[in-house]
Amino acid sequence: MLHPVDGPTGSGIGFTGERGENCLAVYPGANRLLSAHHIRAVEQAVRGAGLVVAQFEIGDEPILEAFSLARAAGARTVLNPSPYRPVDPRILERTSILVLNRVEADCIADSLGLGDAEPGLSRPFGRLADALLGRGLEMVVVTLGREGAVAYKQNAIPLRQPAFPVDAVDTLGAGDAFTAGLVTGLMEGLSLSDSLERAAACGAILCERIGVFDALPTVTELGLFIRTWGTRIPA
């Protein structure tokens, strides 16, 4: 599905603090040239996918087209709106699973007029999840860094996934790693609980290392990490 275009490749610069927290500066470059036309050129591949995943290093137009094709074919869609920008309502209504960090969840809550809330786990993310699930989403997952993650589904008790208590040296790409772990788990037919555990493990392994692509775990590393930790994750 690679399609060469004129223009520089997209790039980003990450700034990491002493505790591993980060902020990003992103230049989209050629990513902004991706259009609905490019998506339609690979329509059969999109329609044949089990899950279609998108994030915000590309524009709204190709995401909307891909999600429209996927949902029409009965496939689920996963949106991770990072780097954050206001979410087009048309994309949101075609999203099956929404994966957000705390900041992104706050921004979407504000955009929906849900008002201010106390910081931390006391923030009523359940209220945001209810609003989004009421719009037709299948699941909302909020990642909370060292506090783990919470998955919300309609008419179900929120499922909490504790974070693996690793020493984070670089959190760049942790959200991407988490989403990748979650998606592959769901694609392989794992339970939501096991998929969240895999997602948390992917994020934790990456945070222990410097870098992003080279820091992502292999399947072997992932399996060893989960077996080593076993049930030792604090609830």
Short mmCIF file of N, CA and C in Angstrom, two decimals, residues 54-159:
data_model
loop_
_atom_site.label_atom_id
_atom_site.label_comp_id
_atom_site.label_asym_id
_atom_site.label_seq_id
_atom_site.Cartn_x
_atom_site.Cartn_y
_atom_site.Cartn_z
N ALA A 54 -6.46 3.89 12.78
CA ALA A 54 -5.97 5.18 12.32
C ALA A 54 -5.59 6.04 13.52
N GLN A 55 -4.64 6.95 13.29
CA GLN A 55 -4.33 7.99 14.26
C GLN A 55 -4.15 9.28 13.50
N PHE A 56 -3.74 10.34 14.19
CA PHE A 56 -3.86 11.67 13.61
C PHE A 56 -2.57 12.23 13.02
N GLU A 57 -1.67 11.38 12.58
CA GLU A 57 -0.53 11.89 11.81
C GLU A 57 -0.87 11.97 10.33
N ILE A 58 -2.12 11.63 9.99
CA ILE A 58 -2.65 11.87 8.65
C ILE A 58 -3.91 12.71 8.80
N GLY A 59 -4.42 13.22 7.69
CA GLY A 59 -5.57 14.11 7.73
C GLY A 59 -6.89 13.40 7.93
N ASP A 60 -7.95 14.17 8.10
CA ASP A 60 -9.28 13.61 8.33
C ASP A 60 -9.83 12.89 7.11
N GLU A 61 -9.55 13.41 5.92
CA GLU A 61 -10.16 12.88 4.69
C GLU A 61 -9.86 11.39 4.49
N PRO A 62 -8.59 10.95 4.54
CA PRO A 62 -8.33 9.52 4.34
C PRO A 62 -8.87 8.66 5.47
N ILE A 63 -8.88 9.18 6.70
CA ILE A 63 -9.43 8.40 7.81
C ILE A 63 -10.93 8.19 7.61
N LEU A 64 -11.62 9.25 7.25
CA LEU A 64 -13.07 9.16 7.03
C LEU A 64 -13.38 8.17 5.92
N GLU A 65 -12.61 8.21 4.85
CA GLU A 65 -12.84 7.29 3.73
C GLU A 65 -12.58 5.84 4.15
N ALA A 66 -11.46 5.61 4.84
CA ALA A 66 -11.11 4.25 5.26
C ALA A 66 -12.14 3.70 6.25
N PHE A 67 -12.55 4.53 7.20
CA PHE A 67 -13.53 4.08 8.18
C PHE A 67 -14.89 3.83 7.54
N SER A 68 -15.26 4.65 6.57
CA SER A 68 -16.54 4.46 5.88
C SER A 68 -16.54 3.13 5.12
N LEU A 69 -15.45 2.85 4.42
CA LEU A 69 -15.35 1.59 3.67
C LEU A 69 -15.35 0.40 4.62
N ALA A 70 -14.60 0.53 5.71
CA ALA A 70 -14.49 -0.58 6.66
C ALA A 70 -15.84 -0.89 7.30
N ARG A 71 -16.53 0.13 7.78
CA ARG A 71 -17.80 -0.10 8.45
C ARG A 71 -18.85 -0.64 7.49
N ALA A 72 -18.81 -0.17 6.23
CA ALA A 72 -19.74 -0.68 5.23
C ALA A 72 -19.52 -2.16 4.97
N ALA A 73 -18.27 -2.61 5.16
CA ALA A 73 -17.94 -4.02 4.94
C ALA A 73 -18.08 -4.86 6.21
N GLY A 74 -18.48 -4.21 7.30
CA GLY A 74 -18.67 -4.95 8.55
C GLY A 74 -17.43 -5.07 9.41
N ALA A 75 -16.37 -4.35 9.05
CA ALA A 75 -15.13 -4.40 9.83
C ALA A 75 -15.17 -3.36 10.95
N ARG A 76 -14.46 -3.64 12.03
CA ARG A 76 -14.37 -2.68 13.12
C ARG A 76 -13.26 -1.68 12.85
N THR A 77 -13.39 -0.51 13.46
CA THR A 77 -12.40 0.55 13.29
C THR A 77 -11.89 0.99 14.65
N VAL A 78 -10.61 1.37 14.68
CA VAL A 78 -9.97 1.81 15.93
C VAL A 78 -9.34 3.17 15.67
N LEU A 79 -9.69 4.15 16.50
CA LEU A 79 -9.12 5.49 16.37
C LEU A 79 -8.32 5.84 17.62
N ASN A 80 -7.08 6.27 17.39
CA ASN A 80 -6.23 6.84 18.44
C ASN A 80 -5.93 8.28 18.01
N PRO A 81 -6.68 9.27 18.52
CA PRO A 81 -6.56 10.64 18.03
C PRO A 81 -5.32 11.36 18.55
N SER A 82 -4.17 10.89 18.10
CA SER A 82 -2.89 11.44 18.54
C SER A 82 -1.98 11.60 17.33
N PRO A 83 -1.28 12.74 17.22
CA PRO A 83 -1.31 13.94 18.04
C PRO A 83 -2.70 14.58 17.99
N TYR A 84 -3.17 15.05 19.11
CA TYR A 84 -4.57 15.45 19.22
C TYR A 84 -4.91 16.67 18.38
N ARG A 85 -6.08 16.60 17.77
CA ARG A 85 -6.77 17.76 17.18
C ARG A 85 -8.25 17.47 17.35
N PRO A 86 -9.11 18.45 17.24
CA PRO A 86 -10.54 18.19 17.37
C PRO A 86 -10.98 17.07 16.43
N VAL A 87 -11.78 16.17 16.96
CA VAL A 87 -12.20 14.99 16.20
C VAL A 87 -13.43 15.32 15.36
N ASP A 88 -13.33 15.09 14.06
CA ASP A 88 -14.47 15.29 13.15
C ASP A 88 -15.61 14.36 13.59
N PRO A 89 -16.80 14.89 13.85
CA PRO A 89 -17.92 14.04 14.28
C PRO A 89 -18.22 12.90 13.31
N ARG A 90 -17.95 13.10 12.03
CA ARG A 90 -18.20 12.04 11.05
C ARG A 90 -17.25 10.87 11.26
N ILE A 91 -16.02 11.17 11.68
CA ILE A 91 -15.07 10.10 11.98
C ILE A 91 -15.49 9.38 13.26
N LEU A 92 -15.89 10.16 14.25
CA LEU A 92 -16.28 9.58 15.54
C LEU A 92 -17.45 8.62 15.38
N GLU A 93 -18.42 8.98 14.54
CA GLU A 93 -19.59 8.11 14.38
C GLU A 93 -19.27 6.85 13.59
N ARG A 94 -18.11 6.80 12.95
CA ARG A 94 -17.67 5.61 12.23
C ARG A 94 -16.59 4.85 12.99
N THR A 95 -16.35 5.24 14.24
CA THR A 95 -15.33 4.60 15.07
C THR A 95 -15.96 3.53 15.95
N SER A 96 -15.37 2.34 15.94
CA SER A 96 -15.84 1.26 16.82
C SER A 96 -15.18 1.34 18.19
N ILE A 97 -13.85 1.50 18.19
CA ILE A 97 -13.06 1.52 19.43
C ILE A 97 -12.23 2.79 19.45
N LEU A 98 -12.34 3.54 20.53
CA LEU A 98 -11.60 4.79 20.69
C LEU A 98 -10.58 4.60 21.81
N VAL A 99 -9.31 4.85 21.51
CA VAL A 99 -8.23 4.73 22.49
C VAL A 99 -7.66 6.11 22.76
N LEU A 100 -7.76 6.57 24.01
CA LEU A 100 -7.39 7.94 24.38
C LEU A 100 -6.44 7.94 25.55
N ASN A 101 -5.55 8.93 25.60
CA ASN A 101 -4.84 9.16 26.85
C ASN A 101 -5.64 10.18 27.67
N ARG A 102 -5.13 10.50 28.84
CA ARG A 102 -5.87 11.38 29.75
C ARG A 102 -6.13 12.76 29.13
N VAL A 103 -5.10 13.32 28.47
CA VAL A 103 -5.23 14.65 27.88
C VAL A 103 -6.25 14.64 26.76
N GLU A 104 -6.18 13.62 25.90
CA GLU A 104 -7.13 13.52 24.78
C GLU A 104 -8.56 13.33 25.29
N ALA A 105 -8.70 12.54 26.36
CA ALA A 105 -10.03 12.33 26.94
C ALA A 105 -10.59 13.64 27.49
N ASP A 106 -9.73 14.42 28.15
CA ASP A 106 -10.16 15.72 28.66
C ASP A 106 -10.62 16.64 27.53
N CYS A 107 -9.86 16.64 26.43
CA CYS A 107 -10.19 17.51 25.30
C CYS A 107 -11.53 17.11 24.68
N ILE A 108 -11.75 15.82 24.50
CA ILE A 108 -13.01 15.37 23.91
C ILE A 108 -14.16 15.63 24.87
N ALA A 109 -13.94 15.44 26.16
CA ALA A 109 -14.98 15.74 27.14
C ALA A 109 -15.38 17.21 27.06
N ASP A 110 -14.39 18.09 26.96
CA ASP A 110 -14.69 19.52 26.84
C ASP A 110 -15.46 19.81 25.55
N SER A 111 -15.06 19.14 24.46
CA SER A 111 -15.73 19.38 23.17
C SER A 111 -17.19 18.93 23.20
N LEU A 112 -17.49 17.96 24.08
CA LEU A 112 -18.86 17.47 24.20
C LEU A 112 -19.64 18.22 25.27
N GLY A 113 -18.98 19.23 25.87
CA GLY A 113 -19.66 20.04 26.87
C GLY A 113 -19.90 19.34 28.19
N LEU A 114 -18.99 18.42 28.55
CA LEU A 114 -19.17 17.67 29.79
C LEU A 114 -18.62 18.39 31.01
N GLY A 115 -17.98 19.55 30.80
CA GLY A 115 -17.57 20.39 31.92
C GLY A 115 -16.28 19.97 32.56
N ASP A 116 -15.89 20.73 33.59
CA ASP A 116 -14.64 20.48 34.31
C ASP A 116 -14.83 19.32 35.27
N ALA A 117 -13.68 18.76 35.67
CA ALA A 117 -13.70 17.67 36.64
C ALA A 117 -12.41 17.67 37.41
N GLU A 118 -12.39 16.93 38.51
CA GLU A 118 -11.17 16.84 39.29
C GLU A 118 -10.13 16.05 38.51
N PRO A 119 -8.84 16.34 38.73
CA PRO A 119 -7.80 15.62 38.00
C PRO A 119 -7.65 14.20 38.49
N GLY A 120 -6.91 13.41 37.72
CA GLY A 120 -6.57 12.06 38.13
C GLY A 120 -7.71 11.08 37.92
N LEU A 121 -7.63 9.97 38.64
CA LEU A 121 -8.63 8.93 38.49
C LEU A 121 -10.02 9.38 38.96
N SER A 122 -10.07 10.47 39.73
CA SER A 122 -11.36 10.95 40.20
C SER A 122 -12.17 11.59 39.08
N ARG A 123 -11.48 11.91 37.96
CA ARG A 123 -12.23 12.48 36.84
C ARG A 123 -13.24 11.44 36.37
N PRO A 124 -14.48 11.84 36.16
CA PRO A 124 -15.50 10.88 35.76
C PRO A 124 -15.38 10.49 34.28
N PHE A 125 -14.33 9.73 33.94
CA PHE A 125 -14.19 9.30 32.56
C PHE A 125 -15.36 8.41 32.15
N GLY A 126 -16.01 7.80 33.15
CA GLY A 126 -17.19 7.00 32.85
C GLY A 126 -18.28 7.83 32.21
N ARG A 127 -18.38 9.09 32.62
CA ARG A 127 -19.39 9.98 32.02
C ARG A 127 -19.07 10.23 30.56
N LEU A 128 -17.79 10.46 30.26
CA LEU A 128 -17.36 10.63 28.87
C LEU A 128 -17.63 9.35 28.09
N ALA A 129 -17.26 8.21 28.68
CA ALA A 129 -17.47 6.93 28.00
C ALA A 129 -18.94 6.70 27.70
N ASP A 130 -19.80 7.00 28.68
CA ASP A 130 -21.24 6.83 28.46
C ASP A 130 -21.73 7.69 27.30
N ALA A 131 -21.22 8.92 27.23
CA ALA A 131 -21.62 9.81 26.14
C ALA A 131 -21.18 9.27 24.79
N LEU A 132 -19.96 8.74 24.74
CA LEU A 132 -19.44 8.20 23.48
C LEU A 132 -20.11 6.89 23.11
N LEU A 133 -20.30 6.02 24.10
CA LEU A 133 -20.98 4.75 23.82
C LEU A 133 -22.41 5.00 23.38
N GLY A 134 -23.01 6.05 23.92
CA GLY A 134 -24.36 6.41 23.50
C GLY A 134 -24.44 6.87 22.07
N ARG A 135 -23.28 7.26 21.51
CA ARG A 135 -23.23 7.67 20.11
C ARG A 135 -22.95 6.50 19.18
N GLY A 136 -22.84 5.30 19.75
CA GLY A 136 -22.68 4.11 18.93
C GLY A 136 -21.34 3.44 18.97
N LEU A 137 -20.38 3.99 19.74
CA LEU A 137 -19.09 3.33 19.84
C LEU A 137 -19.22 2.01 20.59
N GLU A 138 -18.38 1.07 20.23
CA GLU A 138 -18.39 -0.25 20.87
C GLU A 138 -17.61 -0.22 22.19
N MET A 139 -16.49 0.52 22.20
CA MET A 139 -15.63 0.52 23.38
C MET A 139 -14.81 1.80 23.42
N VAL A 140 -14.55 2.28 24.64
CA VAL A 140 -13.68 3.43 24.88
C VAL A 140 -12.61 2.98 25.86
N VAL A 141 -11.34 3.18 25.50
CA VAL A 141 -10.22 2.84 26.38
C VAL A 141 -9.47 4.11 26.71
N VAL A 142 -9.31 4.39 28.01
CA VAL A 142 -8.56 5.56 28.46
C VAL A 142 -7.28 5.08 29.12
N THR A 143 -6.13 5.50 28.60
CA THR A 143 -4.84 5.16 29.20
C THR A 143 -4.44 6.26 30.17
N LEU A 144 -3.88 5.83 31.31
CA LEU A 144 -3.60 6.76 32.41
C LEU A 144 -2.16 6.68 32.89
N GLY A 145 -1.24 6.33 31.99
CA GLY A 145 0.17 6.30 32.34
C GLY A 145 0.45 5.31 33.46
N ARG A 146 1.07 5.79 34.53
CA ARG A 146 1.44 4.93 35.66
C ARG A 146 0.23 4.36 36.38
N GLU A 147 -0.95 4.90 36.11
CA GLU A 147 -2.17 4.42 36.76
C GLU A 147 -2.90 3.38 35.92
N GLY A 148 -2.29 2.94 34.82
CA GLY A 148 -2.87 1.88 34.03
C GLY A 148 -3.83 2.37 32.96
N ALA A 149 -4.88 1.61 32.75
CA ALA A 149 -5.87 1.94 31.72
C ALA A 149 -7.23 1.41 32.15
N VAL A 150 -8.27 1.99 31.57
CA VAL A 150 -9.64 1.56 31.86
C VAL A 150 -10.38 1.40 30.54
N ALA A 151 -11.07 0.28 30.39
CA ALA A 151 -11.87 0.02 29.19
C ALA A 151 -13.35 0.07 29.55
N TYR A 152 -14.11 0.81 28.77
CA TYR A 152 -15.55 0.97 29.00
C TYR A 152 -16.31 0.37 27.82
N LYS A 153 -17.34 -0.43 28.14
CA LYS A 153 -18.25 -0.96 27.14
C LYS A 153 -19.68 -0.75 27.63
N GLN A 154 -20.60 -0.77 26.69
CA GLN A 154 -22.01 -0.55 27.02
C GLN A 154 -22.51 -1.64 27.95
N ASN A 155 -23.20 -1.25 29.02
CA ASN A 155 -23.83 -2.19 29.96
C ASN A 155 -22.84 -3.18 30.56
N ALA A 156 -21.62 -2.72 30.83
CA ALA A 156 -20.60 -3.59 31.42
C ALA A 156 -19.82 -2.80 32.47
N ILE A 157 -19.31 -3.52 33.47
CA ILE A 157 -18.48 -2.88 34.49
C ILE A 157 -17.16 -2.47 33.84
N PRO A 158 -16.68 -1.25 34.08
CA PRO A 158 -15.39 -0.83 33.51
C PRO A 158 -14.28 -1.81 33.90
N LEU A 159 -13.44 -2.14 32.95
CA LEU A 159 -12.36 -3.09 33.17
C LEU A 159 -11.05 -2.34 33.33
#
